[in-house]
Structures are given as structure tokens and as C-alpha cells.
Coordinates of N, CA and C in Angstrom, one line a residue:
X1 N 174.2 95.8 43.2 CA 174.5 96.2 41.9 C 175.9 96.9 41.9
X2 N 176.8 96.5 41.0 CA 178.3 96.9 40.6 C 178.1 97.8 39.5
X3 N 178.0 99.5 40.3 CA 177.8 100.3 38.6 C 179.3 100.3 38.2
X4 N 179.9 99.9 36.8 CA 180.7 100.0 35.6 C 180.2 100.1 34.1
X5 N 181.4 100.9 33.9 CA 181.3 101.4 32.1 C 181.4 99.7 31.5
X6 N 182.0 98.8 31.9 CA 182.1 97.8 30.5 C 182.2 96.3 31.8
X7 N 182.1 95.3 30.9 CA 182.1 93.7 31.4 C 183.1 93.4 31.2
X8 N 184.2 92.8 31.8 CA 185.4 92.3 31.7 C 185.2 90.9 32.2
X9 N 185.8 89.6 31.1 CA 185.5 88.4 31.7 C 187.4 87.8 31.9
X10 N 187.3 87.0 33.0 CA 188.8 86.6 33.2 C 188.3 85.3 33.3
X11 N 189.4 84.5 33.8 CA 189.3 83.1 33.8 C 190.6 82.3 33.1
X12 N 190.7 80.9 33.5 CA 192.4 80.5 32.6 C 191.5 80.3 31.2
X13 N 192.8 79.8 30.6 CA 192.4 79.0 29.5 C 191.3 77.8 29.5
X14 N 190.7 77.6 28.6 CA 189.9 76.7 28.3 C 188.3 77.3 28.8
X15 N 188.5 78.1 29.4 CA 187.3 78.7 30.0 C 186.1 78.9 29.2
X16 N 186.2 79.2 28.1 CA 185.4 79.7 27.6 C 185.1 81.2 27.3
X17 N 186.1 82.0 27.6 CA 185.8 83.8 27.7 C 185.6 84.4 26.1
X18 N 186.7 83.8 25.4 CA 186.7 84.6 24.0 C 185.0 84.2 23.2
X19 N 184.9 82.6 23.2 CA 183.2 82.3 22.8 C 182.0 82.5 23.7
X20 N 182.4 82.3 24.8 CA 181.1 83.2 25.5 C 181.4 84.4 25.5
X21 N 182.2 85.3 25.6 CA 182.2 86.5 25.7 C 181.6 87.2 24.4
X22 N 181.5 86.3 23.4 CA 181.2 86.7 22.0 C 179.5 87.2 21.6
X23 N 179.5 85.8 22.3 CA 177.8 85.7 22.3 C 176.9 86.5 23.5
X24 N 177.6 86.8 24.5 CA 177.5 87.5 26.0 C 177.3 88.9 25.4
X25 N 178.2 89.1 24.3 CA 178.2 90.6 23.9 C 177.1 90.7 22.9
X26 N 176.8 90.0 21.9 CA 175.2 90.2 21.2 C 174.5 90.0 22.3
X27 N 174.2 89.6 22.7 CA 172.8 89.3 23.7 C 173.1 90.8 24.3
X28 N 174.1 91.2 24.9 CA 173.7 92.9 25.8 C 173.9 93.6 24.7
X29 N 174.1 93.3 23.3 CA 174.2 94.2 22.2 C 175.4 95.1 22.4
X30 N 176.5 94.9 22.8 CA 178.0 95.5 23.1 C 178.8 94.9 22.1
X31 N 180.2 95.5 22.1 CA 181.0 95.1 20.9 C 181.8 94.1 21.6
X32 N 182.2 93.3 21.2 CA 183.4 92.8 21.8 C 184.5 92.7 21.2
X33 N 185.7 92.6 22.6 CA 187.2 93.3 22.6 C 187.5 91.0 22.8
X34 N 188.6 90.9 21.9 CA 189.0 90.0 22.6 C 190.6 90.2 22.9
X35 N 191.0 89.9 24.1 CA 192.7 91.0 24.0 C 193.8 90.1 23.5
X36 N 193.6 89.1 23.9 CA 194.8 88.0 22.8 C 194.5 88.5 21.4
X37 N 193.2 88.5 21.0 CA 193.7 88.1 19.7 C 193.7 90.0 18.7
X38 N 193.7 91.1 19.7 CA 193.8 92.2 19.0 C 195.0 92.7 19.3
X39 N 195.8 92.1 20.6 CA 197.8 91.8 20.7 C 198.2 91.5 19.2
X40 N 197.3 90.3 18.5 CA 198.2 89.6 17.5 C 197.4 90.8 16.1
X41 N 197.0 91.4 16.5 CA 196.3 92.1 15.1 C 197.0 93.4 14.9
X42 N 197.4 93.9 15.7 CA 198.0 95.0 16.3 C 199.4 94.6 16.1
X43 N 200.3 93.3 16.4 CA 201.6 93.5 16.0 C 201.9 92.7 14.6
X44 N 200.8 91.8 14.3 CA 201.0 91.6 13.0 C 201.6 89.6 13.6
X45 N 201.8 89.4 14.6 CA 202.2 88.4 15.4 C 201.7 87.2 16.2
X46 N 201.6 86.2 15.9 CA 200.8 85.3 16.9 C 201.7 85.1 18.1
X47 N 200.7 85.2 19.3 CA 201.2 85.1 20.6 C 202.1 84.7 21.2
X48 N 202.4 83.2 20.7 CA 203.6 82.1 20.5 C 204.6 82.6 20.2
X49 N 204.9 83.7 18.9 CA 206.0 84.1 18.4 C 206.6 85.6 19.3
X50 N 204.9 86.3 19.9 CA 205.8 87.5 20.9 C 206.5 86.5 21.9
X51 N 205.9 85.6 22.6 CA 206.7 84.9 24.0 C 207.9 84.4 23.2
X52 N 208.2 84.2 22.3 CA 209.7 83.5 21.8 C 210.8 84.6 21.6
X53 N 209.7 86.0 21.1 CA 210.9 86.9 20.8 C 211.3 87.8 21.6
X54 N 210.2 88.3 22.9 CA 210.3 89.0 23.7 C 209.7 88.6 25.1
X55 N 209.9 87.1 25.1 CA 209.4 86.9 26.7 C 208.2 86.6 27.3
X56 N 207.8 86.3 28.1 CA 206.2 86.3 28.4 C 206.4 87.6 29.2
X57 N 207.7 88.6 29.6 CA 207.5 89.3 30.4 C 207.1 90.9 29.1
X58 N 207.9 90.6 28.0 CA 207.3 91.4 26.7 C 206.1 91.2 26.3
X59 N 205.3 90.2 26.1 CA 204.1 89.9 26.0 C 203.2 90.6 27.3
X60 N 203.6 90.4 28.6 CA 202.7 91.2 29.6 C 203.1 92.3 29.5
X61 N 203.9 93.3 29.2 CA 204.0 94.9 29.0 C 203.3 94.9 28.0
X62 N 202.8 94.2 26.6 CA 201.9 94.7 25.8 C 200.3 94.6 26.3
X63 N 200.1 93.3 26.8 CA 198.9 93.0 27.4 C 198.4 94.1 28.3
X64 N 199.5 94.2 29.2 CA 199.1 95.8 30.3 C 198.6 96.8 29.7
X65 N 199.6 97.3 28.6 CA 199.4 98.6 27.5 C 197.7 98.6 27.0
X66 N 197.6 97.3 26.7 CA 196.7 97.1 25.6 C 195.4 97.3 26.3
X67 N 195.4 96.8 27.4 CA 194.3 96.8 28.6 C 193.6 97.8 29.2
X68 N 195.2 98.5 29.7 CA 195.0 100.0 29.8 C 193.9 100.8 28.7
X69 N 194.5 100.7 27.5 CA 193.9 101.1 25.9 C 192.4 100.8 26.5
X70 N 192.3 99.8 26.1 CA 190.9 99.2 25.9 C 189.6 98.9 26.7
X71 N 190.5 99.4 28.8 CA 189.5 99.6 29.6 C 189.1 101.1 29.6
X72 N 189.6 101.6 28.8 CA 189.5 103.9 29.0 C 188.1 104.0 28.1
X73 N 187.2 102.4 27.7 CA 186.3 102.5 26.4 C 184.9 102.4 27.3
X74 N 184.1 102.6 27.2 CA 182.7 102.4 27.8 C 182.0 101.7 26.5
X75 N 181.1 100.5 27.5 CA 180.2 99.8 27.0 C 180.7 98.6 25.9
X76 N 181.9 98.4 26.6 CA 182.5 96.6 26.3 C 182.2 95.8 27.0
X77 N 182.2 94.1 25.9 CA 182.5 93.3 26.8 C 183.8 93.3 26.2
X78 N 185.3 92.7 27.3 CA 186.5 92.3 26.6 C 187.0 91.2 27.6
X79 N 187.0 90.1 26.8 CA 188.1 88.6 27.3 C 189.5 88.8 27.6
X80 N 190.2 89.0 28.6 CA 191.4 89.1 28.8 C 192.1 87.7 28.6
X81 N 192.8 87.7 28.6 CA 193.7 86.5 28.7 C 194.1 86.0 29.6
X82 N 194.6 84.7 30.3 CA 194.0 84.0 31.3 C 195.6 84.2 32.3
X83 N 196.5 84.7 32.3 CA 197.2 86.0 32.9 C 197.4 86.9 32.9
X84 N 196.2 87.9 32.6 CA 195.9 89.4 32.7 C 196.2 89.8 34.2
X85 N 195.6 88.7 34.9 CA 195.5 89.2 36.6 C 196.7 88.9 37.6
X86 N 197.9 88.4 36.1 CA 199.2 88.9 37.7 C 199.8 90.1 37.9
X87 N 199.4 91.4 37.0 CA 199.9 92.2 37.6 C 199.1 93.2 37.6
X88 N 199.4 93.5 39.4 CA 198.4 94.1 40.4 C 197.6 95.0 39.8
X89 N 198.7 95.9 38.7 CA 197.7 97.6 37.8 C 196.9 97.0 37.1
X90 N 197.1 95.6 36.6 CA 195.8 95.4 35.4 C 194.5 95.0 36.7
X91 N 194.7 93.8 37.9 CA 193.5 93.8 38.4 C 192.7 95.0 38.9
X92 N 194.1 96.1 39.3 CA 193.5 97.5 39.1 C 192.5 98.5 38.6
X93 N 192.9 98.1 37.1 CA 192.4 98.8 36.0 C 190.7 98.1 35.8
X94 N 191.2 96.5 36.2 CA 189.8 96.0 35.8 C 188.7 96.4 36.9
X95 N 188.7 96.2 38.0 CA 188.2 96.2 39.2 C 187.6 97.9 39.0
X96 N 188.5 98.9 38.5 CA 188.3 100.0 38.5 C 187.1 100.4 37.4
X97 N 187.3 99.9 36.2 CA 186.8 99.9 34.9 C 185.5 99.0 34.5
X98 N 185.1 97.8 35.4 CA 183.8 97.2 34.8 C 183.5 96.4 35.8
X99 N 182.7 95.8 35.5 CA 182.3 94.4 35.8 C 182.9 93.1 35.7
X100 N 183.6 92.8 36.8 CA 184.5 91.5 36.4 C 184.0 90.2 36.5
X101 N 183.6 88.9 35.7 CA 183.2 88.3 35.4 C 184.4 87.0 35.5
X102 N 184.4 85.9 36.3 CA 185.6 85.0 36.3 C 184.8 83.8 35.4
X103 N 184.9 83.1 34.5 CA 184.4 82.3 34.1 C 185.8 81.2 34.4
X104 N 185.4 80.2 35.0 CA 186.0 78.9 35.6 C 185.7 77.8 34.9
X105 N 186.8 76.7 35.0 CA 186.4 75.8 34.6 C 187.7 74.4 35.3
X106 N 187.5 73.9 35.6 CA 188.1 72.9 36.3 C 189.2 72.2 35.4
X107 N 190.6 70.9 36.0 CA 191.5 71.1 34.9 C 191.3 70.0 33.8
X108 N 190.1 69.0 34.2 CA 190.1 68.3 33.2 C 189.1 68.9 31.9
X109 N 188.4 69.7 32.2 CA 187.9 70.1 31.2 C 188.3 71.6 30.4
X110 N 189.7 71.8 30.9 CA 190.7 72.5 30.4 C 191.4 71.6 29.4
X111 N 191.9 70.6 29.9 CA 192.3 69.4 28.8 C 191.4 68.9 27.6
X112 N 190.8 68.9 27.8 CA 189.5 68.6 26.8 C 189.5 69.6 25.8
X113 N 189.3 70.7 26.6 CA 188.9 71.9 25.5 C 189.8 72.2 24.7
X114 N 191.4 72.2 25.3 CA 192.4 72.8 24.7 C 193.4 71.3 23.9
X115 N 192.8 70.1 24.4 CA 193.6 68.9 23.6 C 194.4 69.4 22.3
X116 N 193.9 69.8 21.2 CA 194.2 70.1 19.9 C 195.3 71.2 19.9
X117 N 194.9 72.3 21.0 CA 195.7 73.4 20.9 C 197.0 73.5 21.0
X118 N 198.0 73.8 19.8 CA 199.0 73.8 20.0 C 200.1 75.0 20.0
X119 N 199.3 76.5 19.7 CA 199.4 77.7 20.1 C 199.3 78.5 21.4
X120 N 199.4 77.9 22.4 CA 199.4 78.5 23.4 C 201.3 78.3 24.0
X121 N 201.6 79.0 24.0 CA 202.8 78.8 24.6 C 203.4 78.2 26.1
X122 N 202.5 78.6 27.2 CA 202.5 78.2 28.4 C 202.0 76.7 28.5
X123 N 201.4 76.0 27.6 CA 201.0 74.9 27.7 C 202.2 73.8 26.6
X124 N 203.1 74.6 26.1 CA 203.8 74.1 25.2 C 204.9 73.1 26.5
X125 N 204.5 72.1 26.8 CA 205.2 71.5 28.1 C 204.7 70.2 27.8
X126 N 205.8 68.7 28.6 CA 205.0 67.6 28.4 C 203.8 66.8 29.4
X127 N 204.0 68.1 30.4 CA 202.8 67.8 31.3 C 201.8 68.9 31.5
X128 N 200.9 68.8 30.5 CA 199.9 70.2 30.3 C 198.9 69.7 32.4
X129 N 198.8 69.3 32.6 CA 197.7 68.8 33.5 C 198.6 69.2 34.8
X130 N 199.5 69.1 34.9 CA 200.4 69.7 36.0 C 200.7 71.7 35.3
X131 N 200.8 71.9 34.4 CA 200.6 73.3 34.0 C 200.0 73.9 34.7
X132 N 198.4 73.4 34.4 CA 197.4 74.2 34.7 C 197.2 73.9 35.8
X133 N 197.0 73.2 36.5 CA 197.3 73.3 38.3 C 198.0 74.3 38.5
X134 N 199.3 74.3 38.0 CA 200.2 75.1 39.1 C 199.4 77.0 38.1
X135 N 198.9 77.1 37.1 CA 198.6 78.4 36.5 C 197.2 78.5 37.8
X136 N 196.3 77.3 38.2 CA 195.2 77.4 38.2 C 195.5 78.2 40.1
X137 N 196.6 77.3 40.5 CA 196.9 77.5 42.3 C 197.4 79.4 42.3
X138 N 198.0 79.8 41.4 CA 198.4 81.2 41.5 C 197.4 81.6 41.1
X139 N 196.9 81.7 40.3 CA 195.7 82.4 39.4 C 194.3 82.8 39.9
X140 N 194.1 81.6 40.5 CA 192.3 81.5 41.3 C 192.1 82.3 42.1
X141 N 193.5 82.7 42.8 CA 193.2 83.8 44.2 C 193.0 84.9 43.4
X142 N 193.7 85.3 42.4 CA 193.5 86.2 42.1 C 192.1 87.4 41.0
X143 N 191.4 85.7 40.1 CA 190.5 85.7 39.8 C 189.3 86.3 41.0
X144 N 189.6 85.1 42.1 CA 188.5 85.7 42.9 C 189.0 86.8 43.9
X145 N 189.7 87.4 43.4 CA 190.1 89.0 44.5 C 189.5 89.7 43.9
X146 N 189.0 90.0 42.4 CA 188.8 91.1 41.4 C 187.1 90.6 41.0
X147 N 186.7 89.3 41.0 CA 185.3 89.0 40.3 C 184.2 89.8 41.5
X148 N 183.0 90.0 40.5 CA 181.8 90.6 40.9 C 181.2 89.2 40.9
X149 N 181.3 88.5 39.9 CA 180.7 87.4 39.9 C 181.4 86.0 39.1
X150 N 181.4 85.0 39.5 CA 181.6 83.6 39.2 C 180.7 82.8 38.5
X151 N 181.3 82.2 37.7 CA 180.4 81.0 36.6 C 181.1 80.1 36.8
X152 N 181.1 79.0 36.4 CA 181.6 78.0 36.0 C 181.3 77.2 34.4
X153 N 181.9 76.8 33.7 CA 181.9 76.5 32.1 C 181.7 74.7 32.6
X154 N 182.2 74.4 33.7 CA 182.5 72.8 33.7 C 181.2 72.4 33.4
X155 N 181.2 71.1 32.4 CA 180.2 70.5 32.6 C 179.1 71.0 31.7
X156 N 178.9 72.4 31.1 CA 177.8 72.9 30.2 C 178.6 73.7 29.0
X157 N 179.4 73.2 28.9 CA 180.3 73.5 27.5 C 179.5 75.4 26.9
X158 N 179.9 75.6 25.9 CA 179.4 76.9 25.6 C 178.0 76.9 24.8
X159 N 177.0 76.3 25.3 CA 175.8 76.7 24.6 C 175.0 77.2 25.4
X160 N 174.1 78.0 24.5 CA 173.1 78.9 25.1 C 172.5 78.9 26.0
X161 N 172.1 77.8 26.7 CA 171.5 77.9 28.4 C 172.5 78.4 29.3
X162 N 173.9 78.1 28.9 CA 175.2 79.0 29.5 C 174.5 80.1 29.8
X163 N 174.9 80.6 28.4 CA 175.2 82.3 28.2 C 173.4 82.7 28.5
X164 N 172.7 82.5 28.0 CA 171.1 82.4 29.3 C 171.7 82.8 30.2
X165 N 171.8 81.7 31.1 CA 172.4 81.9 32.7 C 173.0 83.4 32.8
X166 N 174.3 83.3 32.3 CA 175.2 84.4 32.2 C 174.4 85.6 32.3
X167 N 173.6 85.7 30.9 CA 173.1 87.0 31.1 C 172.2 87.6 32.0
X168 N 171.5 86.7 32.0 CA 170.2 87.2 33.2 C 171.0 87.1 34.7
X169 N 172.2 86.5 34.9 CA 173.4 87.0 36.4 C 173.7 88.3 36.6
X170 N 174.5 88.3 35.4 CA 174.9 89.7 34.7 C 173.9 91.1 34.8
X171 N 172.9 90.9 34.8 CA 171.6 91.9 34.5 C 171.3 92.1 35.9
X172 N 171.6 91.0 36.7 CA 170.8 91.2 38.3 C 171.8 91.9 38.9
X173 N 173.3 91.7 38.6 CA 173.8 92.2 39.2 C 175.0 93.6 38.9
X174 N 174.9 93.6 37.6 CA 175.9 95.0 36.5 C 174.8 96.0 36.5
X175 N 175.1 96.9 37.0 CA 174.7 98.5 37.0 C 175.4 99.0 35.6
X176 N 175.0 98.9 34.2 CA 176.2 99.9 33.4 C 175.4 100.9 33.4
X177 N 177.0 101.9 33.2 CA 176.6 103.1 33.7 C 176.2 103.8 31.9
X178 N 175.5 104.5 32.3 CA 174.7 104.8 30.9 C 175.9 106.3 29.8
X179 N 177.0 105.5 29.3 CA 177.9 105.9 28.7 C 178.2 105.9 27.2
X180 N 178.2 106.2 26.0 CA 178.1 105.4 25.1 C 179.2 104.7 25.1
X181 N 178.9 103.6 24.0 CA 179.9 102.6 23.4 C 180.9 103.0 22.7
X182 N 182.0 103.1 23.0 CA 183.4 103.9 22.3 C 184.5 102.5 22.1
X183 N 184.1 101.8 21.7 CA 185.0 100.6 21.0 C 185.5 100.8 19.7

């Protein structure tokens, strides 16, 4: 058992964190944080437009900030975004702060999921399938330096026998520590 104040799920894109994490959070009856999309609520900005105006390296000083913020809370779940884990203080913070959860998913069914998507900036490229490889070859070590536990999304898309699974993983193995919910 990993005793932590909150559930933190990582994973790249297409994973599934923000919709399982959603449903992950009713079933343990916790609030959920999703951190992309309270970046864009918070600056009034979609994601696309901070990396245009300030960088992906201004977009990760807010993401850090924001993280920071949001892991000081007991009894979350929160979906990071799927490069939360390059810098060392955030795998810090998380490793420190909860239960880290890598939800995986392989790259063809990263293509699949994200086909339509035309808001992501890092995928704004003419070779999305070579993207995610090279996001997936930096990224993986570092998902698995920080996870308590591994899932995989391939192959059982986001419905409920998922998040089933998920939960009852989750329960055998998350000690929360009995704090209230300050979200």
C-alpha cells in the first residue's frame, strides 16, 4: 500500500486520463482536477495559443506552478498532462503528493483517439506517428520512474470494465490518507 493525500494519473496523450480520470473520480467520490484544461480557465487561453505566445517552455512554468497549486490539496484525482513528467520538481511533487497512476496506451491507438484533434500543439506536425514515438521514447522512462501503478487504455477504450479494473487496482493498492477534500 502507497499511503497518499490524492491520485495523480500521467500518461501521453490519447491515454485516456482526463475521461477516465473523470469517472475514476465518481466511483472514489473525489473531485476532479484536470490540469490542461484549468491552465486554459485560469488564463482565459487555449493551450495552443500559450505555446504560440509564450513557448512550450512558458506553458511548463505554468503547468509546474499550477501543479505545485493543486498537489498542496488532499483527496484529488488530477490528470496531468502528458509532459508534466519532464521536469524533475513536478515528478517530485507527484511522487511526493499521491498516488501515481500511468495510464498507457500504445501509438496506434494514440492516432486513433486523437485523429480529429487539431488542438494540441505538439502534434501540430506532418508526421503525428513519428511525434509520438519520439514524445513516447523520452516520456515512458519517466512515467515509469514515478508510477505506483500501470494500466494500459489499448485495446479497451474508456468504458466501464476499464475504470472497474482501475478502481478495484487502485483500492488494493492506494492507502489515502484520511484528509479532507480541499479542491
Amino acid at each position: 500500500m502507497n499511503p497518499a493525500p490524492n491520485l495523480f494519473l500521467v500518461g501521453p496523450m490519447g491515454a485516456g486520463k482526463s475521461t477516465i480520470g473523470r469517472a475514476l473520480a465518481a466511483a472514489l467520490e473525489l473531485p476532479f482536477v484536470d490540469l490542461d484544461h484549468e491552465i486554459e480557465q485560469r488564463t482565459g487561453a487555449a493551450i495552443s495559443l500559450i505555446f504560440d505566445l509564450e513557448g512550450e517552455a512558458g506553458f511548463r512554468a505554468r503547468e509546474s506552478a499550477l501543479l505545485r497549486e493543486r498537489a498542496a490539496c488532499s483527496g484529488i484525482v488530477l490528470a496531468t498532462g502528458g509532459g508534466a513528467v519532464l521536469a524533475p520538481e513536478n515528478r517530485q511533487v507527484l511522487r511526493e503528493r499521491g498516488f501515481v497512476v500511468w495510464l498507457g496506451a500504445d501509438v496506434d491507438t494514440q492516432l486513433s483517439r486523437l485523429a480529429h484533434d487539431r488542438k494540441r500543439p505538439l502534434l501540430a506536425t506532418p508526421d503525428r506517428r513519428r511525434t509520438l514515438q519520439d514524445l513516447a521514447r523520452v516520456r515512458d522512462p519517466l512515467y515509469a520512474e514515478i508510477a505506483d501503478l500501470h494500466l494500459s487504455s489499448t485495446g479497451r477504450g474508456y468504458g466501464a470494465q476499464l475504470v472497474a479494473d482501475l478502481v478495484e487496482r487502485v483500492q488494493a493498492a492506494w492507502l489515502r490518507l484520511p484528509q479532507a477534500a480541499s479542491a
